[in-house]
Amino acid sequence: MSSRAQPIVFATQPPVARPLDVSWIHGSPSAKYNTDPDLQVYAHDEHTYILRQNKAVHYEAPFLFLLFGNDRAVLIDTGATANPEHMPLRTVVDELIADWLARHPRPGYRLLVLHTHSHGDHTAGDGQFADRPDTELVGAKREPAHAFFGFDTDPDRTALLDLGGRVLECLAIPGHHDASVSFYDPHTGFLLTGDTVYPGRLYVQDWAAFGRSIDRLVEFAERRPVTHVLGCHIEMSTTPGQDYPVGWNYQPDEPPLEMTVEHLRQVQRAVAEVGDRRGRHPYQDFVIDRTNG
């Protein structure tokens, strides 16, 4: 960071939990006549943005996260649609970065693109950043992702990701996918859990690894001021134990995206309860799908 740039001081005291002040776009009865933006942008604070993709563009409607530090920003996940005409992710991110830099000028500001895991609904927009200047795009598959964080040599380490005064703590959390990574941000208190924990269907690829990762997340979260546990989808309805059908593009009765450390404990207890039983196991705020894992 240039000596002329005014440094931003992050995480000087424990973050205060407050609801996300947003009504998420959730599709419409007719995708053809949907008028939602391709990407909804929610500013949680001046340095933290959450984006949601339009369900009429892709039913997965994943959430993406853009966090700013003094030296660089990180975009976590790139959504479910490659075509910028339908998913103008780079345009939106470039505008957000330009606006942020207008308020906080500094030369040589960079963008880092990372992922919660490598499923296509989290990586489809990668190509939009392949030729972006001042950008590092880290591959989402296990080998490049784990090498970046140092998980290839020590899968149990807590990797520190310094954005310039804003230092994220990152864990390898395989189970849903062998490349799954979580991100903890001390500035907001957000614990980003990808598709490992969210209000929806928790698909398990590796049951033993999933259980270990949930245990690790619970232990990690109990030692930090976590304000919200944030996954990348909403698939449940407000009716306890009832999710929307796969492929649904209209979800008018969604619960909040934000979950709690107690939800992590509930998933932990559910894992123990499910045990060796395969199949689909609904709980009040999530569904464990152990069809294949």
Short mmCIF file of N, CA and C in Angstrom, two decimals, residues 120-185:
data_model
loop_
_atom_site.label_atom_id
_atom_site.label_comp_id
_atom_site.label_asym_id
_atom_site.label_seq_id
_atom_site.Cartn_x
_atom_site.Cartn_y
_atom_site.Cartn_z
N GLY A 120 -19.55 -26.55 -10.46
CA GLY A 120 -19.75 -25.59 -11.53
C GLY A 120 -20.58 -24.38 -11.18
N ASP A 121 -21.48 -24.51 -10.21
CA ASP A 121 -22.30 -23.35 -9.83
C ASP A 121 -21.54 -22.37 -8.94
N HIS A 122 -20.26 -22.65 -8.72
CA HIS A 122 -19.41 -21.74 -7.95
C HIS A 122 -18.20 -21.26 -8.74
N THR A 123 -18.04 -21.77 -9.95
CA THR A 123 -16.84 -21.48 -10.74
C THR A 123 -17.13 -21.04 -12.17
N ALA A 124 -18.39 -21.02 -12.58
CA ALA A 124 -18.71 -20.79 -13.99
C ALA A 124 -18.22 -19.45 -14.50
N GLY A 125 -18.17 -18.45 -13.65
CA GLY A 125 -17.76 -17.12 -14.09
C GLY A 125 -16.26 -16.89 -14.07
N ASP A 126 -15.46 -17.91 -13.81
CA ASP A 126 -14.00 -17.74 -13.73
C ASP A 126 -13.43 -17.10 -14.99
N GLY A 127 -13.93 -17.52 -16.13
CA GLY A 127 -13.38 -17.03 -17.39
C GLY A 127 -13.49 -15.53 -17.55
N GLN A 128 -14.43 -14.90 -16.87
CA GLN A 128 -14.57 -13.45 -16.98
C GLN A 128 -13.39 -12.71 -16.35
N PHE A 129 -12.62 -13.42 -15.52
CA PHE A 129 -11.50 -12.78 -14.82
C PHE A 129 -10.14 -13.24 -15.34
N ALA A 130 -10.14 -14.12 -16.33
CA ALA A 130 -8.89 -14.70 -16.80
C ALA A 130 -7.93 -13.64 -17.36
N ASP A 131 -8.48 -12.61 -18.00
CA ASP A 131 -7.62 -11.58 -18.59
C ASP A 131 -7.71 -10.25 -17.85
N ARG A 132 -8.28 -10.27 -16.65
CA ARG A 132 -8.40 -9.01 -15.91
C ARG A 132 -7.05 -8.58 -15.35
N PRO A 133 -6.63 -7.33 -15.57
CA PRO A 133 -5.35 -6.87 -15.02
C PRO A 133 -5.36 -6.90 -13.49
N ASP A 134 -4.17 -7.01 -12.92
CA ASP A 134 -4.00 -6.95 -11.46
C ASP A 134 -4.89 -7.95 -10.74
N THR A 135 -4.99 -9.14 -11.33
CA THR A 135 -5.89 -10.16 -10.78
C THR A 135 -5.17 -11.50 -10.67
N GLU A 136 -5.36 -12.17 -9.55
CA GLU A 136 -4.88 -13.55 -9.38
C GLU A 136 -6.10 -14.45 -9.26
N LEU A 137 -6.25 -15.35 -10.21
CA LEU A 137 -7.34 -16.31 -10.23
C LEU A 137 -6.79 -17.67 -9.84
N VAL A 138 -7.17 -18.17 -8.67
CA VAL A 138 -6.68 -19.45 -8.17
C VAL A 138 -7.67 -20.54 -8.57
N GLY A 139 -7.17 -21.59 -9.16
CA GLY A 139 -8.03 -22.69 -9.58
C GLY A 139 -8.81 -23.26 -8.41
N ALA A 140 -10.03 -23.72 -8.68
CA ALA A 140 -10.91 -24.18 -7.61
C ALA A 140 -10.73 -25.65 -7.26
N LYS A 141 -10.12 -26.41 -8.15
CA LYS A 141 -9.95 -27.83 -7.86
C LYS A 141 -8.96 -28.03 -6.71
N ARG A 142 -8.97 -29.22 -6.17
CA ARG A 142 -8.23 -29.48 -4.93
C ARG A 142 -6.75 -29.15 -5.04
N GLU A 143 -6.10 -29.58 -6.10
CA GLU A 143 -4.66 -29.41 -6.19
C GLU A 143 -4.23 -27.94 -6.16
N PRO A 144 -4.74 -27.08 -7.07
CA PRO A 144 -4.32 -25.67 -7.00
C PRO A 144 -4.82 -24.94 -5.77
N ALA A 145 -6.04 -25.22 -5.35
CA ALA A 145 -6.60 -24.52 -4.19
C ALA A 145 -5.82 -24.87 -2.93
N HIS A 146 -5.58 -26.15 -2.71
CA HIS A 146 -4.87 -26.56 -1.50
C HIS A 146 -3.42 -26.11 -1.52
N ALA A 147 -2.81 -26.07 -2.70
CA ALA A 147 -1.44 -25.55 -2.78
C ALA A 147 -1.40 -24.08 -2.41
N PHE A 148 -2.39 -23.30 -2.85
CA PHE A 148 -2.43 -21.88 -2.53
C PHE A 148 -2.49 -21.65 -1.02
N PHE A 149 -3.33 -22.44 -0.33
CA PHE A 149 -3.51 -22.26 1.11
C PHE A 149 -2.47 -23.01 1.94
N GLY A 150 -1.70 -23.88 1.31
CA GLY A 150 -0.75 -24.71 2.06
C GLY A 150 -1.38 -25.95 2.64
N PHE A 151 -2.60 -26.27 2.23
CA PHE A 151 -3.26 -27.47 2.73
C PHE A 151 -2.67 -28.75 2.11
N ASP A 152 -1.93 -28.61 1.01
CA ASP A 152 -1.32 -29.78 0.38
C ASP A 152 -0.27 -30.41 1.28
N THR A 153 0.41 -29.59 2.06
CA THR A 153 1.43 -30.11 2.98
C THR A 153 0.92 -30.25 4.41
N ASP A 154 -0.12 -29.49 4.75
CA ASP A 154 -0.68 -29.55 6.11
C ASP A 154 -2.18 -29.29 6.03
N PRO A 155 -2.97 -30.34 5.81
CA PRO A 155 -4.42 -30.14 5.63
C PRO A 155 -5.14 -29.65 6.88
N ASP A 156 -4.48 -29.73 8.03
CA ASP A 156 -5.12 -29.31 9.28
C ASP A 156 -4.73 -27.90 9.71
N ARG A 157 -3.95 -27.23 8.90
CA ARG A 157 -3.52 -25.89 9.29
C ARG A 157 -4.65 -24.88 9.15
N THR A 158 -4.54 -23.78 9.88
CA THR A 158 -5.40 -22.62 9.67
C THR A 158 -4.60 -21.64 8.83
N ALA A 159 -4.98 -21.48 7.56
CA ALA A 159 -4.24 -20.60 6.66
C ALA A 159 -4.71 -19.17 6.85
N LEU A 160 -3.76 -18.24 6.87
CA LEU A 160 -4.07 -16.82 7.01
C LEU A 160 -4.00 -16.15 5.65
N LEU A 161 -5.06 -15.44 5.30
CA LEU A 161 -5.14 -14.74 4.02
C LEU A 161 -5.22 -13.25 4.32
N ASP A 162 -4.11 -12.54 4.09
CA ASP A 162 -4.01 -11.12 4.43
C ASP A 162 -4.38 -10.27 3.22
N LEU A 163 -5.48 -9.54 3.33
CA LEU A 163 -5.91 -8.64 2.27
C LEU A 163 -5.33 -7.24 2.46
N GLY A 164 -4.50 -7.09 3.48
CA GLY A 164 -3.97 -5.78 3.84
C GLY A 164 -4.71 -5.26 5.06
N GLY A 165 -4.31 -5.74 6.24
CA GLY A 165 -4.96 -5.34 7.49
C GLY A 165 -6.24 -6.09 7.78
N ARG A 166 -6.76 -6.80 6.83
CA ARG A 166 -7.96 -7.63 7.02
C ARG A 166 -7.52 -9.07 6.74
N VAL A 167 -7.36 -9.85 7.79
CA VAL A 167 -6.75 -11.17 7.68
C VAL A 167 -7.82 -12.24 7.89
N LEU A 168 -8.11 -13.01 6.85
CA LEU A 168 -9.08 -14.10 6.92
C LEU A 168 -8.39 -15.37 7.40
N GLU A 169 -9.14 -16.19 8.12
CA GLU A 169 -8.66 -17.51 8.54
C GLU A 169 -9.39 -18.56 7.71
N CYS A 170 -8.62 -19.47 7.12
CA CYS A 170 -9.17 -20.40 6.14
C CYS A 170 -8.89 -21.84 6.57
N LEU A 171 -9.90 -22.70 6.43
CA LEU A 171 -9.78 -24.10 6.80
C LEU A 171 -10.16 -24.99 5.62
N ALA A 172 -9.47 -26.10 5.47
CA ALA A 172 -9.90 -27.14 4.55
C ALA A 172 -11.02 -27.92 5.22
N ILE A 173 -12.18 -28.02 4.55
CA ILE A 173 -13.33 -28.71 5.16
C ILE A 173 -13.91 -29.71 4.15
N PRO A 174 -13.14 -30.73 3.77
CA PRO A 174 -13.67 -31.71 2.81
C PRO A 174 -14.87 -32.46 3.36
N GLY A 175 -15.63 -33.05 2.47
CA GLY A 175 -16.81 -33.81 2.85
C GLY A 175 -17.90 -33.60 1.83
N HIS A 176 -18.33 -32.34 1.67
CA HIS A 176 -19.21 -32.02 0.53
C HIS A 176 -18.44 -32.18 -0.76
N HIS A 177 -17.20 -31.72 -0.75
CA HIS A 177 -16.30 -31.80 -1.90
C HIS A 177 -14.88 -31.85 -1.36
N ASP A 178 -13.99 -32.53 -2.07
CA ASP A 178 -12.64 -32.68 -1.51
C ASP A 178 -11.84 -31.39 -1.54
N ALA A 179 -12.32 -30.35 -2.26
CA ALA A 179 -11.62 -29.07 -2.30
C ALA A 179 -12.30 -28.00 -1.46
N SER A 180 -13.26 -28.36 -0.64
CA SER A 180 -14.03 -27.36 0.10
C SER A 180 -13.16 -26.59 1.10
N VAL A 181 -13.39 -25.28 1.14
CA VAL A 181 -12.64 -24.38 2.03
C VAL A 181 -13.64 -23.45 2.72
N SER A 182 -13.41 -23.18 4.01
CA SER A 182 -14.20 -22.17 4.71
C SER A 182 -13.34 -20.94 4.96
N PHE A 183 -14.00 -19.80 5.15
CA PHE A 183 -13.32 -18.53 5.35
C PHE A 183 -13.95 -17.82 6.55
N TYR A 184 -13.12 -17.41 7.51
CA TYR A 184 -13.60 -16.62 8.64
C TYR A 184 -13.02 -15.22 8.54
N ASP A 185 -13.90 -14.22 8.65
CA ASP A 185 -13.52 -12.82 8.56
C ASP A 185 -13.71 -12.15 9.92
#
